[in-house]
Tab-separated table of C-alpha atoms in Angstrom:
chain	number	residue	atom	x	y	z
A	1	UNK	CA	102.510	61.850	101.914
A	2	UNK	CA	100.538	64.239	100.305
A	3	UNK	CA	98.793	63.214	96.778
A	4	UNK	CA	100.330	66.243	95.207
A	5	UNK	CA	104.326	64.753	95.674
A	6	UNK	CA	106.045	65.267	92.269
A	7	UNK	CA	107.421	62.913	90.475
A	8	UNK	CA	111.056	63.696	90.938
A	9	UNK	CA	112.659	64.833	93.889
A	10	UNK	CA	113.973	67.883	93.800
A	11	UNK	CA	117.666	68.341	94.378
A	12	UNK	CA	118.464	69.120	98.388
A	13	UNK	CA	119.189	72.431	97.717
A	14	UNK	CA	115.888	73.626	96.221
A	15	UNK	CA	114.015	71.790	99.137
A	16	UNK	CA	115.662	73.593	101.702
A	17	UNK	CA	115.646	77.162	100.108
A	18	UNK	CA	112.001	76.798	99.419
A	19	UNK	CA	111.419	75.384	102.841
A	20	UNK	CA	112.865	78.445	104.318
A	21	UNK	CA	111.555	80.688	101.551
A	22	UNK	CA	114.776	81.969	100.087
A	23	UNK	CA	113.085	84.660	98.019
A	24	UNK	CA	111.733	86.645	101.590
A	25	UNK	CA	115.007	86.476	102.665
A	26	UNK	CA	116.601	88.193	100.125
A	27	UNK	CA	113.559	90.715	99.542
A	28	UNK	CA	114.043	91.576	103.632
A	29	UNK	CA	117.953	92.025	103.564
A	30	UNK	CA	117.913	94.918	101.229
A	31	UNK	CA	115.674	96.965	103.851
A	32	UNK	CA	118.098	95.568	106.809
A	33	UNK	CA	121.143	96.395	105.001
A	34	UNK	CA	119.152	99.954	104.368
A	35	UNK	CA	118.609	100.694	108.232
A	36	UNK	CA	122.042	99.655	108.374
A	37	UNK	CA	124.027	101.973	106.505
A	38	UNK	CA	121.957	104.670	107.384
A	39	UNK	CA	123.148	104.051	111.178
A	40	UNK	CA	126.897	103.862	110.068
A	41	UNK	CA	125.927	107.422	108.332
A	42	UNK	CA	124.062	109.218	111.076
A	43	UNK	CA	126.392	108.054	113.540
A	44	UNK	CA	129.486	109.001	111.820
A	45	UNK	CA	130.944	105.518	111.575
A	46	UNK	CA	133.618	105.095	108.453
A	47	UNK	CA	133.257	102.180	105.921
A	48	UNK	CA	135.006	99.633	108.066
A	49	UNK	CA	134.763	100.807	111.518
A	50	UNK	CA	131.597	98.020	111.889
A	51	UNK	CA	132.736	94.740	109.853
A	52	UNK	CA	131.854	92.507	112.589
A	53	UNK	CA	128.463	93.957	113.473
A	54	UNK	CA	127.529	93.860	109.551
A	55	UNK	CA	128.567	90.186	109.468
A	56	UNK	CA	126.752	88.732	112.199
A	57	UNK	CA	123.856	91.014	111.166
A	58	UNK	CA	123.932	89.780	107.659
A	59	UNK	CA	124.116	86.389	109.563
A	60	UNK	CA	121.830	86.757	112.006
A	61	UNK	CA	118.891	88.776	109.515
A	62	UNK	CA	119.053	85.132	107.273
A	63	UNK	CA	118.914	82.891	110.165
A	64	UNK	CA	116.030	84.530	111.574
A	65	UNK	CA	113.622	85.292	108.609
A	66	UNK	CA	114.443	81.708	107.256
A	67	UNK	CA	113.759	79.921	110.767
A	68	UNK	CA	109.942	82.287	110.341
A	69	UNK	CA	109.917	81.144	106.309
A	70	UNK	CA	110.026	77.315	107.855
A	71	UNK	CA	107.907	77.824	110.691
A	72	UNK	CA	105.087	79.250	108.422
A	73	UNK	CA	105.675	76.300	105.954
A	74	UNK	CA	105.214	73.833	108.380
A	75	UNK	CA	102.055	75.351	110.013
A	76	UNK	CA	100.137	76.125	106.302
A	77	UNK	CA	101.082	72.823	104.515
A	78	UNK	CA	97.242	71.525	104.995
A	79	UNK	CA	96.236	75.559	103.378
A	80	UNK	CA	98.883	75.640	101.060
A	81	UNK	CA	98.163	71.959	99.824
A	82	UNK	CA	95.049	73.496	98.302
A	83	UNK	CA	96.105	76.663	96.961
A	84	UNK	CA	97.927	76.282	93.208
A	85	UNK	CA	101.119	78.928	94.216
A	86	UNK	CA	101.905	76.714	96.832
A	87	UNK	CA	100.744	73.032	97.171
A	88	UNK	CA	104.401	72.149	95.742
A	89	UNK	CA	106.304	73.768	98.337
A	90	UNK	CA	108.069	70.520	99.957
A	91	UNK	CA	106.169	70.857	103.261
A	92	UNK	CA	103.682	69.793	101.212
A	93	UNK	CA	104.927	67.525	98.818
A	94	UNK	CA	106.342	65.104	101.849
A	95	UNK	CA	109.712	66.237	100.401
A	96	UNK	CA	111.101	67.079	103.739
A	97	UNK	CA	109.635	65.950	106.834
A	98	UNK	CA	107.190	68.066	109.281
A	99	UNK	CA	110.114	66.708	112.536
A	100	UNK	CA	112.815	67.817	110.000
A	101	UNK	CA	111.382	71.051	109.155
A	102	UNK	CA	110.779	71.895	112.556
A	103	UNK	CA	114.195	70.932	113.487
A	104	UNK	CA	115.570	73.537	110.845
A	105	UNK	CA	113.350	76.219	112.440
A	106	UNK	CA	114.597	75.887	115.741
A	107	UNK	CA	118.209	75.461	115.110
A	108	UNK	CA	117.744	78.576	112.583
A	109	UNK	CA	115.672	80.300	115.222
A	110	UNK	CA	118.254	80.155	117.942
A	111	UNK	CA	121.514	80.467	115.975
A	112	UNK	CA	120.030	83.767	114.486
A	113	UNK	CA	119.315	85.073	117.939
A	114	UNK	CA	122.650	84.620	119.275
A	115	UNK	CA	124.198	86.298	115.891
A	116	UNK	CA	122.263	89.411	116.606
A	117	UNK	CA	123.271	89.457	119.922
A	118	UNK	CA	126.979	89.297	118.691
A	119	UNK	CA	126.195	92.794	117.593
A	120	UNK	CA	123.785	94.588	120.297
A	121	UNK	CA	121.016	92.808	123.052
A	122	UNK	CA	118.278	95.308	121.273
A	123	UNK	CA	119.598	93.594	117.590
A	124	UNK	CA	118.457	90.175	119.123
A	125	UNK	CA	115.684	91.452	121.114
A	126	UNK	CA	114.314	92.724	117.806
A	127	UNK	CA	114.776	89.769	115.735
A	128	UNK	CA	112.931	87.736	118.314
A	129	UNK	CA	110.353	90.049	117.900
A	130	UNK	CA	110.070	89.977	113.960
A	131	UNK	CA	109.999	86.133	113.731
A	132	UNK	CA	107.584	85.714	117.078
A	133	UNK	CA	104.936	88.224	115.141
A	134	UNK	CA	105.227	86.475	112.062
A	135	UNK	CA	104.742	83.019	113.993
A	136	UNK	CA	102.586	83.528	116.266
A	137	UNK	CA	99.916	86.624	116.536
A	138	UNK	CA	100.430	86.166	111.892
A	139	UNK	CA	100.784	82.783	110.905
A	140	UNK	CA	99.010	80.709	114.157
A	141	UNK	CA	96.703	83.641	115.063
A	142	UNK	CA	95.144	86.068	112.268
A	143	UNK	CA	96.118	84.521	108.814
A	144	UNK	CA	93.026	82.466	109.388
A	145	UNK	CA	91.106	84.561	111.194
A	146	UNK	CA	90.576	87.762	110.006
A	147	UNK	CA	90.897	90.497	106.797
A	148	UNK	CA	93.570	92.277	109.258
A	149	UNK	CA	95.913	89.994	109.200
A	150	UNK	CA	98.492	92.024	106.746
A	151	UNK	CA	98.399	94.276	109.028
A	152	UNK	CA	99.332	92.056	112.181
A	153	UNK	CA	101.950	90.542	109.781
A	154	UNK	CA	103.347	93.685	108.931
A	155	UNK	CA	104.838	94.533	112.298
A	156	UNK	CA	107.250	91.390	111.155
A	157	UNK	CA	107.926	92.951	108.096
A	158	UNK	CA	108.950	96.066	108.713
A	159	UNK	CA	111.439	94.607	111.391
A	160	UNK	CA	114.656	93.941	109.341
A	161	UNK	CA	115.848	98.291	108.613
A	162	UNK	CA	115.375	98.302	113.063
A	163	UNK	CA	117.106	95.605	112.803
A	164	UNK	CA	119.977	96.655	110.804
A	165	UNK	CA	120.012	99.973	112.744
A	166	UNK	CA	120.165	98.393	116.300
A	167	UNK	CA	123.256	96.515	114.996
A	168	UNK	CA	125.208	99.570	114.590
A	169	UNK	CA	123.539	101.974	117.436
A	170	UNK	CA	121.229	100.309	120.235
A	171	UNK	CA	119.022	103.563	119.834
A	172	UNK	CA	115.994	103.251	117.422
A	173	UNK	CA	114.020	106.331	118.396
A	174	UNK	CA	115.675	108.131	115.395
A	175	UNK	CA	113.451	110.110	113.020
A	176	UNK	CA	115.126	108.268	110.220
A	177	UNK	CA	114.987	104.885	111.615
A	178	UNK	CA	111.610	105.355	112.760
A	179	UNK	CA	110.982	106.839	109.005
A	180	UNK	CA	111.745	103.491	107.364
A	181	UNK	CA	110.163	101.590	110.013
A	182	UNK	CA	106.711	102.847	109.772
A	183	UNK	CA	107.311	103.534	105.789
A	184	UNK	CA	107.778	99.620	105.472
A	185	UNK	CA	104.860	98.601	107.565
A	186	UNK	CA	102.478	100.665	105.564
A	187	UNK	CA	104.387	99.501	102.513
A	188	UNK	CA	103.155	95.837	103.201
A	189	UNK	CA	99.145	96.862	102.689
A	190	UNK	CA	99.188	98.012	99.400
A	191	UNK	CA	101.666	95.462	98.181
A	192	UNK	CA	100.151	92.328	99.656
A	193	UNK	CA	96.567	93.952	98.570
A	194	UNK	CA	97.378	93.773	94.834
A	195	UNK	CA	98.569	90.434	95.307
A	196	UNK	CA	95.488	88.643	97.344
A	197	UNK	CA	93.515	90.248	93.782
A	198	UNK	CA	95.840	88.521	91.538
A	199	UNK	CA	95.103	85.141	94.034
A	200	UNK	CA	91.618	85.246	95.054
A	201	UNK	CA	90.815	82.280	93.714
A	202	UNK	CA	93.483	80.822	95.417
A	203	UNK	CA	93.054	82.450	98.817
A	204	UNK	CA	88.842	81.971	98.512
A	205	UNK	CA	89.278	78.501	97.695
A	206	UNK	CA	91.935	78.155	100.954
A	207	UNK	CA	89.434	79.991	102.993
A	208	UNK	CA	92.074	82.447	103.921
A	209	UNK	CA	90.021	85.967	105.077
A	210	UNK	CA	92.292	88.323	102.694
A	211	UNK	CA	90.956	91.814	102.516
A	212	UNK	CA	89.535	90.837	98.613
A	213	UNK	CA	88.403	87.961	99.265
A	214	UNK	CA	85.965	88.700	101.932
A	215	UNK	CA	85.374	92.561	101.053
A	216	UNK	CA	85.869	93.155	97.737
A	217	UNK	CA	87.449	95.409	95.337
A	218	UNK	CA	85.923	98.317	95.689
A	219	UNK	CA	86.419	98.167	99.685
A	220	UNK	CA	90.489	97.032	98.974
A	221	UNK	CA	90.474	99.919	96.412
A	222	UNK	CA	89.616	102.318	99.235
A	223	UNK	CA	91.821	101.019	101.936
A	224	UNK	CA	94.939	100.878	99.633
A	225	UNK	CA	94.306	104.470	99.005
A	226	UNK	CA	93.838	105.263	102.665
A	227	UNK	CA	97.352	103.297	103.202
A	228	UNK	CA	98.797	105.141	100.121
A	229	UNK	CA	98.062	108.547	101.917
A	230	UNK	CA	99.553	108.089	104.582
A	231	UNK	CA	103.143	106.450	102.967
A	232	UNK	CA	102.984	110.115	101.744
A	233	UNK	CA	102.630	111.785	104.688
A	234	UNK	CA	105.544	109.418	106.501
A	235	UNK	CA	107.639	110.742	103.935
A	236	UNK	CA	108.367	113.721	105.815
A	237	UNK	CA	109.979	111.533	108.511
A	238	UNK	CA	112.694	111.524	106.703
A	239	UNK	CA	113.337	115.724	106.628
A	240	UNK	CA	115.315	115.932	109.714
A	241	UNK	CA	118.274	113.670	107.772
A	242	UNK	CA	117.711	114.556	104.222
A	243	UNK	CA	115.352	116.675	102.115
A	244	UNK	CA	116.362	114.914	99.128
A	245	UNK	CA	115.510	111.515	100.706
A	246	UNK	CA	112.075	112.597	101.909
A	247	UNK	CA	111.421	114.593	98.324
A	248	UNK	CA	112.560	110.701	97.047
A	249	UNK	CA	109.455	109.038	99.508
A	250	UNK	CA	107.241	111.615	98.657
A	251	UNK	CA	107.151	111.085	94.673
A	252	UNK	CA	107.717	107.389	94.617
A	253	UNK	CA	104.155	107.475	97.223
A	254	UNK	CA	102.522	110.207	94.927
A	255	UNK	CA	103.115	108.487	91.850
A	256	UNK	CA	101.679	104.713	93.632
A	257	UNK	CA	98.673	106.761	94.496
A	258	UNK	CA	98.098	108.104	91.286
A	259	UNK	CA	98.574	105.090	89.481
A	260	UNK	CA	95.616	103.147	91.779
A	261	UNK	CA	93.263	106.378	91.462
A	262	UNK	CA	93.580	105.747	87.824
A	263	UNK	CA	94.027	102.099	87.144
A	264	UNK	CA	91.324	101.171	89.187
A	265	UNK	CA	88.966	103.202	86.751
A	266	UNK	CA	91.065	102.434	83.116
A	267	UNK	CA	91.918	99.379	84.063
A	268	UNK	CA	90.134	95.478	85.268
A	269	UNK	CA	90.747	94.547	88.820
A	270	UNK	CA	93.539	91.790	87.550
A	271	UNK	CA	95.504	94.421	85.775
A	272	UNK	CA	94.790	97.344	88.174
A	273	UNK	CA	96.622	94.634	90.815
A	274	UNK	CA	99.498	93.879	88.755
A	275	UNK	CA	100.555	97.478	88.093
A	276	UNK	CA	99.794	97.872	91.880
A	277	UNK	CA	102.050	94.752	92.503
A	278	UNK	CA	104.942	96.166	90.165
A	279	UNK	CA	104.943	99.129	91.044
A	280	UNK	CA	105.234	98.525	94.887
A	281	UNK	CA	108.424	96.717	93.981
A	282	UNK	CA	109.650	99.464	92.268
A	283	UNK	CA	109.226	101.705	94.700
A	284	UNK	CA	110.655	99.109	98.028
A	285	UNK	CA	113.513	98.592	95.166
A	286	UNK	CA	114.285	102.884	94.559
A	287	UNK	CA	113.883	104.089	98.002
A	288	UNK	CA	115.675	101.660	99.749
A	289	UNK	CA	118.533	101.885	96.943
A	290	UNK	CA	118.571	105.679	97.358
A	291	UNK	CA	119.235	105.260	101.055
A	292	UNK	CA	121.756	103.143	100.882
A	293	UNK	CA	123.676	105.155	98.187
A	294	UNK	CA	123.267	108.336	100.253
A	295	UNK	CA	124.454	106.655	103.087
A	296	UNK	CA	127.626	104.812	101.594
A	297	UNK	CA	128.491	108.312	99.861
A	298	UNK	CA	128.096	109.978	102.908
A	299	UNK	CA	130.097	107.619	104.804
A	300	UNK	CA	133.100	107.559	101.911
A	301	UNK	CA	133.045	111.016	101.150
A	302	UNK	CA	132.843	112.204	104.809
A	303	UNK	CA	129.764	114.506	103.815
């Protein structure tokens, strides 16, 4: 057991939810249940024309990212033992077992496969996908390896909205779709960016390769803004389905850029990557909110 086991067990429940990382899987469902309702929308579906599909999607989305969340625990506990955010996480700790933890993944892993398939074979398909990226090529392959791992990592990521679609329509070639897809995957850069700055200490002294870490500032500085141009320009992705959605994209993006153009010069590197790290929630948090609402009102009200 490792040295760092506190001195009172947690309760069961807190083991397991940070074992599976409970706070992913909520942050990933609101982007699932976003590519979601925009399928119901698009495709003309009413309210409760899809109750089973939702379910086992809902199901199926928790199974999944949780069986990755314990999969990733169990292969960092000897990196995460040495890093202060995470060397209590209960892989760590000894609080649950490495055979025990593994035994959740699996049993996670398959039972989320098989409630995505309850919905479509291209639901499942893509679930697979999401939590083999984030295993394999992310956690066992380029988290160690090299500055691009948030980008590997964010093919995973930007997984749950296809998801979510491909449970209501096996058909994700979909402007819209695709709009949210590629919108999250950029997303990631910036976000996870501002947060390697506000742990470089921890990432340096866990010889993880984040972009920071191994580049510096001024070179993360210039690829968030690279990444922040383009989440502008993918904001027209959404015009075919709604000009108010992709006027939505386009100022939330325009404002992020404008806010790293000038908090990296008014501002230190620690507080230039908090209002970086807020902000990027605010803006996963209002344009995933907007679709949803447009696509529930569009659904009830038959527009």
């Amino acid at each position: 057991m490792n040295n760092s086991v506190q001195q009172t067990r947690q309760p069961v429940t807190k083991i397991f939810a940070a074992t599976v990382k409970t706070g992913i899987i909520k942050s990933n469902l609101f982007p699932m249940f976003a590519g979601l309702t925009l399928a119901l929308y698009t495709y003309g579906y009413g309210i409760f024309d899809k109750i089973p599909e939702v379910i086992f999607a809902l199901i199926g989305s928790i199974l999944i990212i949780g069986s990755a969340g314990a999969f990733n625990n169990l292969y960092d506990r000897d990196i995460d033992s040495i890093m202060d955010r995470t060397k209590n996480r209960p892989t760590v700790t000894g609080e649950i077992s490495a055979k025990t933890a593994l035994a959740l993944a699996i049993v996670m892993g398959v039972l989320g496969i098989a409630a995505l398939a309850m919905t479509t074979p291209l639901a499942a398909l893509l679930g697979f996908l999401g939590w083999f990226f984030y295993v394999v090529p992310y956690t066992m392959w380029t988290k160690r390896r090299t500055v691009y791992n948030t980008e590997v990592g964010s093919i995973s990521g930007a997984m749950p909205p296809l998801i979510g679609w491909a449970a209501i329509h096996p058909d994700i070639t979909h402007p819209a779709i695709l709009g949210l897809f590629v919108i999250q995957v950029i997303w990631q850069m910036p976000h996870f960016y501002a947060i390697a700055i506000r742990k470089h200490d921890d990432y340096k002294a866990a010889n993880v390769p984040m972009l920071p870490v191994v580049k510096g500032i001024r070179r993360t500085y210039l690829q968030t803004n690279v990444y922040l141009v383009l989440l502008i320009l993918t904001s027209f992705l959404f015009w075919p389905l709604s000009p108010g959605l992709t006027l939505v994209a386009l100022l939330l993006s325009i404002g992020w850029l404008v806010l790293s153009i000038y908090g990296y010069k008014k501002m230190d590197p620690g507080k230039w990557a908090n209002a970086l790290f807020f902000y990027s929630l605010i803006h996963m948090t209002v344009l995933f909110s907007t679709v949803i609402i447009y696509s529930l009102v569009g659904i009830i009200f038959n527009l």
